[in-house]
Amino acid sequence: MRNNVIMVVNPISGDVDKSELIEAALFFAEKENLNLVIYNTSGVNDVVNIKTLYKTYKPERIIVAGGDGTIKMVAEAMEKEDVILGILPAGSSNGLAVDLDLMLTLEENLKIAFLNDYIEIDVITINDKISLHLSDLGLNAELIKNYENATIRGKLGYALQAVNTLIDFEGPFTATITANNETINCVARMIVIANSKKYGTGVVINPHGVMNDGMFELVILKNLDLYVFGQIITGNMPIESNDVEIIATNQATIKTNFPVSFQMDGEYCGTETEFDVQILHKQMKVAIQ
Ligand SMILES: Nc1ncnc2c1ncn2[C@@H]1O[C@H](COP(=O)(O)OP(=O)(O)OP(=O)(O)O)[C@@H](O)[C@H]1O
């Protein structure tokens, strides 16, 4: 009997047609004598449908063709199951795939997703919602909100939006952070809650981030003027300066003095004043190179 593999495909992610990808995956599965069951997401009831498919087919692996949002949705559906995720990056944001060095050719990704060994990565929860790699409050979330509403797309649009956001931003907020049995107060422009090292753009924000060490980092950016901002986006994260403080922990609460914009893995999530951050150690098995 052939072993089953489920492939979850987000037909709209990254604005790309997936027919070539599906054809290549079917061909690969046939060659490996695997029965590939394809599920196209609809954006409605996907978690429930994937749970049902899992119970029916009991696969050892689930392949995900989509962006971070689709991976998170599958991770949520498979929270209680012992299954390996294989990633075929196909989103407009592929932060997790960038972090795991999976931005490769389709042939390479197919081989890794279907056959390679895996690592068990930690998953962060913020107010009970899953974050796979990087979430933040403050300036970058503000930037993402503005970018979602912007008319000029592409790199120039992003740069213009960044400058506008820096100029318009309400100013620093005060955060009360409790972690490692200590409470500190600080004034910040942005606080990153980081499981990993870099954003999907490749910008390194948390040089010591390791995805399976049972810890996450709070990267507190106290000052984010154009100079510091420039250093960060050019890959020279000023970790030794007074502008930056990094706290490594496995549990934290953050309270802010006014509602602050907040984004999780590239998706704008509104404003909040309280953030309860936990780590689920080695929660997810992901196939890697
Ligand atoms: N068939 C569908 N039609 C419309 N939306 C869908 C469909 N399937 C999934 N979605 C939505 O796709 C989003 C996840 O997309 P994902 O993050 O994987 O790709 P992306 O290209 O990076 O997305 P984004 O446009 O948000 O950057 C979810 O909001 C989900 O509800």
JSON list of C-alpha atoms in Angstrom, two decimals, residues 116-235:
[
{"chain": "A", "resi": 116, "resn": "ASN", "atom": "CA", "xyz": [14.47, 15.21, 3.98]},
{"chain": "A", "resi": 117, "resn": "ASP", "atom": "CA", "xyz": [15.07, 15.05, 7.69]},
{"chain": "A", "resi": 118, "resn": "TYR", "atom": "CA", "xyz": [13.37, 17.63, 9.91]},
{"chain": "A", "resi": 119, "resn": "ILE", "atom": "CA", "xyz": [14.05, 19.92, 12.88]},
{"chain": "A", "resi": 120, "resn": "GLU", "atom": "CA", "xyz": [11.62, 20.60, 15.70]},
{"chain": "A", "resi": 121, "resn": "ILE", "atom": "CA", "xyz": [11.13, 24.34, 15.92]},
{"chain": "A", "resi": 122, "resn": "ASP", "atom": "CA", "xyz": [9.64, 26.39, 18.73]},
{"chain": "A", "resi": 123, "resn": "VAL", "atom": "CA", "xyz": [6.47, 28.33, 18.19]},
{"chain": "A", "resi": 124, "resn": "ILE", "atom": "CA", "xyz": [5.61, 31.56, 20.04]},
{"chain": "A", "resi": 125, "resn": "THR", "atom": "CA", "xyz": [2.11, 32.42, 21.17]},
{"chain": "A", "resi": 126, "resn": "ILE", "atom": "CA", "xyz": [1.16, 36.05, 21.69]},
{"chain": "A", "resi": 127, "resn": "ASN", "atom": "CA", "xyz": [-2.22, 36.50, 23.38]},
{"chain": "A", "resi": 128, "resn": "ASP", "atom": "CA", "xyz": [-2.87, 32.85, 22.38]},
{"chain": "A", "resi": 129, "resn": "LYS", "atom": "CA", "xyz": [-2.23, 33.44, 18.67]},
{"chain": "A", "resi": 130, "resn": "ILE", "atom": "CA", "xyz": [0.63, 31.65, 16.90]},
{"chain": "A", "resi": 131, "resn": "SER", "atom": "CA", "xyz": [3.75, 33.49, 15.72]},
{"chain": "A", "resi": 132, "resn": "LEU", "atom": "CA", "xyz": [6.26, 31.41, 13.77]},
{"chain": "A", "resi": 133, "resn": "HIS", "atom": "CA", "xyz": [9.15, 33.77, 13.41]},
{"chain": "A", "resi": 134, "resn": "LEU", "atom": "CA", "xyz": [8.88, 37.55, 13.98]},
{"chain": "A", "resi": 135, "resn": "SER", "atom": "CA", "xyz": [6.21, 39.76, 15.43]},
{"chain": "A", "resi": 136, "resn": "ASP", "atom": "CA", "xyz": [6.56, 43.31, 16.66]},
{"chain": "A", "resi": 137, "resn": "LEU", "atom": "CA", "xyz": [4.82, 46.28, 18.18]},
{"chain": "A", "resi": 138, "resn": "GLY", "atom": "CA", "xyz": [5.42, 49.89, 17.31]},
{"chain": "A", "resi": 139, "resn": "LEU", "atom": "CA", "xyz": [7.05, 51.32, 14.25]},
{"chain": "A", "resi": 140, "resn": "ASN", "atom": "CA", "xyz": [7.32, 48.35, 11.90]},
{"chain": "A", "resi": 141, "resn": "ALA", "atom": "CA", "xyz": [3.70, 47.34, 12.52]},
{"chain": "A", "resi": 142, "resn": "GLU", "atom": "CA", "xyz": [2.72, 50.93, 11.74]},
{"chain": "A", "resi": 143, "resn": "LEU", "atom": "CA", "xyz": [4.73, 50.63, 8.53]},
{"chain": "A", "resi": 144, "resn": "ILE", "atom": "CA", "xyz": [2.96, 47.40, 7.58]},
{"chain": "A", "resi": 145, "resn": "LYS", "atom": "CA", "xyz": [-0.43, 49.01, 8.23]},
{"chain": "A", "resi": 146, "resn": "ASN", "atom": "CA", "xyz": [0.49, 51.98, 6.04]},
{"chain": "A", "resi": 147, "resn": "TYR", "atom": "CA", "xyz": [1.95, 49.75, 3.35]},
{"chain": "A", "resi": 148, "resn": "GLU", "atom": "CA", "xyz": [-1.25, 47.69, 3.19]},
{"chain": "A", "resi": 149, "resn": "ASN", "atom": "CA", "xyz": [-3.06, 50.96, 2.48]},
{"chain": "A", "resi": 150, "resn": "ALA", "atom": "CA", "xyz": [-0.45, 52.46, 0.16]},
{"chain": "A", "resi": 151, "resn": "THR", "atom": "CA", "xyz": [-0.95, 52.98, -3.54]},
{"chain": "A", "resi": 152, "resn": "ILE", "atom": "CA", "xyz": [2.71, 52.95, -4.63]},
{"chain": "A", "resi": 153, "resn": "ARG", "atom": "CA", "xyz": [3.98, 49.37, -4.48]},
{"chain": "A", "resi": 154, "resn": "GLY", "atom": "CA", "xyz": [7.47, 47.97, -4.79]},
{"chain": "A", "resi": 155, "resn": "LYS", "atom": "CA", "xyz": [10.71, 49.00, -3.15]},
{"chain": "A", "resi": 156, "resn": "LEU", "atom": "CA", "xyz": [10.31, 52.72, -3.78]},
{"chain": "A", "resi": 157, "resn": "GLY", "atom": "CA", "xyz": [6.84, 52.65, -2.28]},
{"chain": "A", "resi": 158, "resn": "TYR", "atom": "CA", "xyz": [8.16, 50.83, 0.74]},
{"chain": "A", "resi": 159, "resn": "ALA", "atom": "CA", "xyz": [11.00, 53.31, 1.24]},
{"chain": "A", "resi": 160, "resn": "LEU", "atom": "CA", "xyz": [8.65, 56.29, 0.88]},
{"chain": "A", "resi": 161, "resn": "GLN", "atom": "CA", "xyz": [6.24, 54.72, 3.30]},
{"chain": "A", "resi": 162, "resn": "ALA", "atom": "CA", "xyz": [9.09, 54.05, 5.76]},
{"chain": "A", "resi": 163, "resn": "VAL", "atom": "CA", "xyz": [10.11, 57.71, 5.76]},
{"chain": "A", "resi": 164, "resn": "ASN", "atom": "CA", "xyz": [6.47, 58.83, 6.11]},
{"chain": "A", "resi": 165, "resn": "THR", "atom": "CA", "xyz": [5.97, 56.43, 8.99]},
{"chain": "A", "resi": 166, "resn": "LEU", "atom": "CA", "xyz": [9.11, 57.65, 10.76]},
{"chain": "A", "resi": 167, "resn": "ILE", "atom": "CA", "xyz": [7.91, 61.24, 10.43]},
{"chain": "A", "resi": 168, "resn": "ASP", "atom": "CA", "xyz": [4.27, 60.58, 11.42]},
{"chain": "A", "resi": 169, "resn": "PHE", "atom": "CA", "xyz": [4.75, 57.99, 14.15]},
{"chain": "A", "resi": 170, "resn": "GLU", "atom": "CA", "xyz": [3.09, 59.02, 17.39]},
{"chain": "A", "resi": 171, "resn": "GLY", "atom": "CA", "xyz": [6.40, 58.95, 19.18]},
{"chain": "A", "resi": 172, "resn": "PRO", "atom": "CA", "xyz": [7.80, 56.49, 21.65]},
{"chain": "A", "resi": 173, "resn": "PHE", "atom": "CA", "xyz": [5.65, 54.45, 24.00]},
{"chain": "A", "resi": 174, "resn": "THR", "atom": "CA", "xyz": [6.46, 53.30, 27.51]},
{"chain": "A", "resi": 175, "resn": "ALA", "atom": "CA", "xyz": [6.55, 49.54, 28.02]},
{"chain": "A", "resi": 176, "resn": "THR", "atom": "CA", "xyz": [6.52, 47.60, 31.26]},
{"chain": "A", "resi": 177, "resn": "ILE", "atom": "CA", "xyz": [8.15, 44.26, 30.56]},
{"chain": "A", "resi": 178, "resn": "THR", "atom": "CA", "xyz": [8.10, 41.32, 32.95]},
{"chain": "A", "resi": 179, "resn": "ALA", "atom": "CA", "xyz": [10.48, 38.49, 32.06]},
{"chain": "A", "resi": 180, "resn": "ASN", "atom": "CA", "xyz": [12.93, 36.22, 33.90]},
{"chain": "A", "resi": 181, "resn": "ASN", "atom": "CA", "xyz": [11.37, 37.26, 37.25]},
{"chain": "A", "resi": 182, "resn": "GLU", "atom": "CA", "xyz": [12.23, 40.90, 36.65]},
{"chain": "A", "resi": 183, "resn": "THR", "atom": "CA", "xyz": [10.12, 43.89, 35.68]},
{"chain": "A", "resi": 184, "resn": "ILE", "atom": "CA", "xyz": [11.60, 46.77, 33.72]},
{"chain": "A", "resi": 185, "resn": "ASN", "atom": "CA", "xyz": [10.18, 49.99, 32.37]},
{"chain": "A", "resi": 186, "resn": "CYS", "atom": "CA", "xyz": [11.52, 51.36, 29.12]},
{"chain": "A", "resi": 187, "resn": "VAL", "atom": "CA", "xyz": [10.73, 53.90, 26.48]},
{"chain": "A", "resi": 188, "resn": "ALA", "atom": "CA", "xyz": [10.71, 52.29, 23.05]},
{"chain": "A", "resi": 189, "resn": "ARG", "atom": "CA", "xyz": [9.91, 52.95, 19.40]},
{"chain": "A", "resi": 190, "resn": "MET", "atom": "CA", "xyz": [9.49, 49.28, 18.65]},
{"chain": "A", "resi": 191, "resn": "ILE", "atom": "CA", "xyz": [9.71, 45.92, 20.41]},
{"chain": "A", "resi": 192, "resn": "VAL", "atom": "CA", "xyz": [10.33, 42.80, 18.35]},
{"chain": "A", "resi": 193, "resn": "ILE", "atom": "CA", "xyz": [9.21, 39.42, 19.67]},
{"chain": "A", "resi": 194, "resn": "ALA", "atom": "CA", "xyz": [11.61, 37.13, 17.86]},
{"chain": "A", "resi": 195, "resn": "ASN", "atom": "CA", "xyz": [11.86, 33.38, 17.50]},
{"chain": "A", "resi": 196, "resn": "SER", "atom": "CA", "xyz": [14.35, 33.67, 14.67]},
{"chain": "A", "resi": 197, "resn": "LYS", "atom": "CA", "xyz": [16.99, 35.99, 13.21]},
{"chain": "A", "resi": 198, "resn": "LYS", "atom": "CA", "xyz": [15.67, 37.86, 10.22]},
{"chain": "A", "resi": 199, "resn": "TYR", "atom": "CA", "xyz": [12.67, 39.34, 8.46]},
{"chain": "A", "resi": 200, "resn": "GLY", "atom": "CA", "xyz": [11.48, 37.92, 5.13]},
{"chain": "A", "resi": 201, "resn": "THR", "atom": "CA", "xyz": [13.34, 40.80, 3.49]},
{"chain": "A", "resi": 202, "resn": "GLY", "atom": "CA", "xyz": [16.59, 39.31, 4.85]},
{"chain": "A", "resi": 203, "resn": "VAL", "atom": "CA", "xyz": [17.12, 42.11, 7.41]},
{"chain": "A", "resi": 204, "resn": "VAL", "atom": "CA", "xyz": [18.73, 40.63, 10.54]},
{"chain": "A", "resi": 205, "resn": "ILE", "atom": "CA", "xyz": [17.00, 42.01, 13.66]},
{"chain": "A", "resi": 206, "resn": "ASN", "atom": "CA", "xyz": [17.90, 39.32, 16.22]},
{"chain": "A", "resi": 207, "resn": "PRO", "atom": "CA", "xyz": [21.44, 38.06, 15.56]},
{"chain": "A", "resi": 208, "resn": "HIS", "atom": "CA", "xyz": [21.31, 35.44, 18.34]},
{"chain": "A", "resi": 209, "resn": "GLY", "atom": "CA", "xyz": [17.91, 33.98, 17.47]},
{"chain": "A", "resi": 210, "resn": "VAL", "atom": "CA", "xyz": [17.73, 30.18, 17.38]},
{"chain": "A", "resi": 211, "resn": "MET", "atom": "CA", "xyz": [14.43, 28.55, 16.46]},
{"chain": "A", "resi": 212, "resn": "ASN", "atom": "CA", "xyz": [14.71, 25.44, 18.65]},
{"chain": "A", "resi": 213, "resn": "ASP", "atom": "CA", "xyz": [16.36, 26.60, 21.89]},
{"chain": "A", "resi": 214, "resn": "GLY", "atom": "CA", "xyz": [13.17, 26.99, 23.95]},
{"chain": "A", "resi": 215, "resn": "MET", "atom": "CA", "xyz": [13.75, 30.75, 24.15]},
{"chain": "A", "resi": 216, "resn": "PHE", "atom": "CA", "xyz": [12.63, 33.86, 22.32]},
{"chain": "A", "resi": 217, "resn": "GLU", "atom": "CA", "xyz": [14.11, 37.34, 22.33]},
{"chain": "A", "resi": 218, "resn": "LEU", "atom": "CA", "xyz": [12.55, 40.70, 23.00]},
{"chain": "A", "resi": 219, "resn": "VAL", "atom": "CA", "xyz": [14.52, 43.18, 20.90]},
{"chain": "A", "resi": 220, "resn": "ILE", "atom": "CA", "xyz": [13.79, 46.62, 22.31]},
{"chain": "A", "resi": 221, "resn": "LEU", "atom": "CA", "xyz": [14.59, 49.46, 19.93]},
{"chain": "A", "resi": 222, "resn": "LYS", "atom": "CA", "xyz": [14.68, 52.53, 22.12]},
{"chain": "A", "resi": 223, "resn": "ASN", "atom": "CA", "xyz": [15.67, 54.95, 19.43]},
{"chain": "A", "resi": 224, "resn": "LEU", "atom": "CA", "xyz": [14.87, 54.52, 15.77]},
{"chain": "A", "resi": 225, "resn": "ASP", "atom": "CA", "xyz": [15.97, 57.68, 14.05]},
{"chain": "A", "resi": 226, "resn": "LEU", "atom": "CA", "xyz": [16.92, 57.56, 10.38]},
{"chain": "A", "resi": 227, "resn": "TYR", "atom": "CA", "xyz": [20.52, 56.68, 11.26]},
{"chain": "A", "resi": 228, "resn": "VAL", "atom": "CA", "xyz": [19.63, 53.64, 13.42]},
{"chain": "A", "resi": 229, "resn": "PHE", "atom": "CA", "xyz": [16.93, 52.62, 10.94]},
{"chain": "A", "resi": 230, "resn": "GLY", "atom": "CA", "xyz": [19.53, 52.80, 8.16]},
{"chain": "A", "resi": 231, "resn": "GLN", "atom": "CA", "xyz": [21.96, 50.65, 10.15]},
{"chain": "A", "resi": 232, "resn": "ILE", "atom": "CA", "xyz": [19.32, 47.98, 10.71]},
{"chain": "A", "resi": 233, "resn": "ILE", "atom": "CA", "xyz": [18.08, 47.75, 7.13]},
{"chain": "A", "resi": 234, "resn": "THR", "atom": "CA", "xyz": [21.63, 47.61, 5.78]},
{"chain": "A", "resi": 235, "resn": "GLY", "atom": "CA", "xyz": [22.41, 44.60, 7.97]}
]
